[in-house]
XYZ file of C-alpha atoms in Angstrom:
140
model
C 0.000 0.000 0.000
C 1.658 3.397 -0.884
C 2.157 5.815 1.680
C -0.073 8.756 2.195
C 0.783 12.368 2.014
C 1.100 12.802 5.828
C 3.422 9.925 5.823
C 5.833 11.253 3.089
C 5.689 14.313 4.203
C 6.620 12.952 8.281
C 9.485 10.974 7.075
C 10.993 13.895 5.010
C 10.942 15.808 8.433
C 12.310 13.291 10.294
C 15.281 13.280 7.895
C 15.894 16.151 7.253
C 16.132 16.377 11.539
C 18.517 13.905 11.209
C 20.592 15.823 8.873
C 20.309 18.956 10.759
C 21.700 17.175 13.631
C 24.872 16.324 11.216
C 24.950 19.681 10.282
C 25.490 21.201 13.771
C 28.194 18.773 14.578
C 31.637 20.498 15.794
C 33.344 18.085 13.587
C 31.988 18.517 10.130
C 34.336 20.023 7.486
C 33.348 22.322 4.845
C 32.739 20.317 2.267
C 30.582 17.852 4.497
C 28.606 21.201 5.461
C 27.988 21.745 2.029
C 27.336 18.262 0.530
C 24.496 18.133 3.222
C 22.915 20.851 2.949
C 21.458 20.558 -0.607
C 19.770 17.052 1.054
C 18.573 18.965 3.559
C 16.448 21.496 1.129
C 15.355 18.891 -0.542
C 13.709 17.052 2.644
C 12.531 20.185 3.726
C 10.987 21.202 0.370
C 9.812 17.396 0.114
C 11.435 17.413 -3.458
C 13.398 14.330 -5.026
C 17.131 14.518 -5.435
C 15.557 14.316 -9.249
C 13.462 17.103 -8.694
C 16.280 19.023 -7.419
C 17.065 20.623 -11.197
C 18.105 23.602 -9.976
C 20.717 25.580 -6.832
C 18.325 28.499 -6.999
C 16.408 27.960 -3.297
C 13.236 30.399 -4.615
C 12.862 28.147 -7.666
C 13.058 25.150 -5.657
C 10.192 26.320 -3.710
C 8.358 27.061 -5.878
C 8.666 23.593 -7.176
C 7.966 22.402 -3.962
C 4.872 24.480 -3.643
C 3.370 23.477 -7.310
C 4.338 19.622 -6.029
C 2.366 20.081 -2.646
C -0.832 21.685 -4.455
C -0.789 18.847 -7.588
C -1.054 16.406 -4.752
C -4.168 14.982 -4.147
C -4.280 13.687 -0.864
C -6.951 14.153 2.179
C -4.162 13.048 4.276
C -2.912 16.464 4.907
C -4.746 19.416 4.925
C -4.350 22.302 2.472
C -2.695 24.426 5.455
C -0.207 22.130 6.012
C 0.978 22.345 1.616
C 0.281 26.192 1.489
C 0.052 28.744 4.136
C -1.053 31.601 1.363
C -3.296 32.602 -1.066
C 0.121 32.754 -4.252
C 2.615 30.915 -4.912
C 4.991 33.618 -4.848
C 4.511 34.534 -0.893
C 4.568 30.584 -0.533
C 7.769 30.303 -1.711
C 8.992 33.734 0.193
C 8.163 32.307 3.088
C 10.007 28.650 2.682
C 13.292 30.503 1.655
C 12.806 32.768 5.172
C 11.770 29.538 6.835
C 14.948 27.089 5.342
C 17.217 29.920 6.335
C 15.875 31.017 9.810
C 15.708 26.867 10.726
C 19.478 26.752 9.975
C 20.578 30.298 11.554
C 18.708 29.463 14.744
C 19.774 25.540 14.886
C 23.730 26.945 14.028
C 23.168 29.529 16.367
C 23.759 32.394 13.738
C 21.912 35.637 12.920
C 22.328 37.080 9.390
C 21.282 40.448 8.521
C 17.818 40.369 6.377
C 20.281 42.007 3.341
C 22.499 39.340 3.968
C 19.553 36.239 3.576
C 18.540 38.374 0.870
C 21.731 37.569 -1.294
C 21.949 34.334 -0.161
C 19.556 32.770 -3.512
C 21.224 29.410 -3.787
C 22.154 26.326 -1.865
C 25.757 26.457 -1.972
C 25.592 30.532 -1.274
C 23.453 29.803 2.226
C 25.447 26.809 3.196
C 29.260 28.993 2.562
C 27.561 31.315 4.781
C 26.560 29.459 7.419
C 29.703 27.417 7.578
C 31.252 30.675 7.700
C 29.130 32.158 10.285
C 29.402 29.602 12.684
C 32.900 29.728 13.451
C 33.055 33.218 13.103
C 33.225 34.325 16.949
C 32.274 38.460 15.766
C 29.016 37.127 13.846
C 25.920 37.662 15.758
C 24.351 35.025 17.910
C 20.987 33.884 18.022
């Protein structure tokens, strides 16, 4: 029996928790940081590593927003898919959300003109490497 919605979308949290608890290790190199991370969107935006076409983290939300609403599933309600009334807010507001999750679990605080220019995976995870070890940076 396939799984539903609610169960796809449960096990993509749970591992992408068990990546973010990679993530924050003292231990992890820079390259690790970064091979991780773009696993970590991916769970979060419950997109494929197939899906993934793209490093651009608005563009992957918004595939991950068009994926949730194609779904047809009474598994999981519509608030749990989409928040607002356009896609475009919808996929604001996962970029804030990815970002914010990963400041606050690395215990960093970027400026909102810093998030701003940080558009693709590679760009956020360089930062937050970055940020983490850097002991001027701001804390959350």
């Amino acid at each position: 029996m396939a799984k539903t919605l609610k169960e796809r979308l449960d096990e993509a949290d749970a591992k992408s928790k068990e990546l973010l608890a990679q993530l924050v290790s003292e231990d992890i190199t820079r390259d690790e940081f970064r091979a991780l991370v773009r696993p970590y969107v991916g769970y979060r935006f419950f997109l494929e590593p197939e899906e993934m076409t793209t490093d651009v983290i608005l563009d992957l939300a918004e595939l991950s927003v068009e994926k949730l609403l194609s779904i047809n599933d009474l598994s999981v309600s519509l608030s749990e898919g989409s928040r607002t009334c356009t896609n475009q807010k919808d996929t604001d507001i996962k970029k804030v959300l990815l970002s914010l999750t990963l400041q606050r679990a690395l215990g960093v605080q970027f400026t909102p003109a810093e998030s701003a220019d940080l558009d693709t995976i590679d760009k956020l995870a360089c930062a937050l490497y970055d940020a983490k070890d850097d002991p001027g940076r701001a804390r959350v």
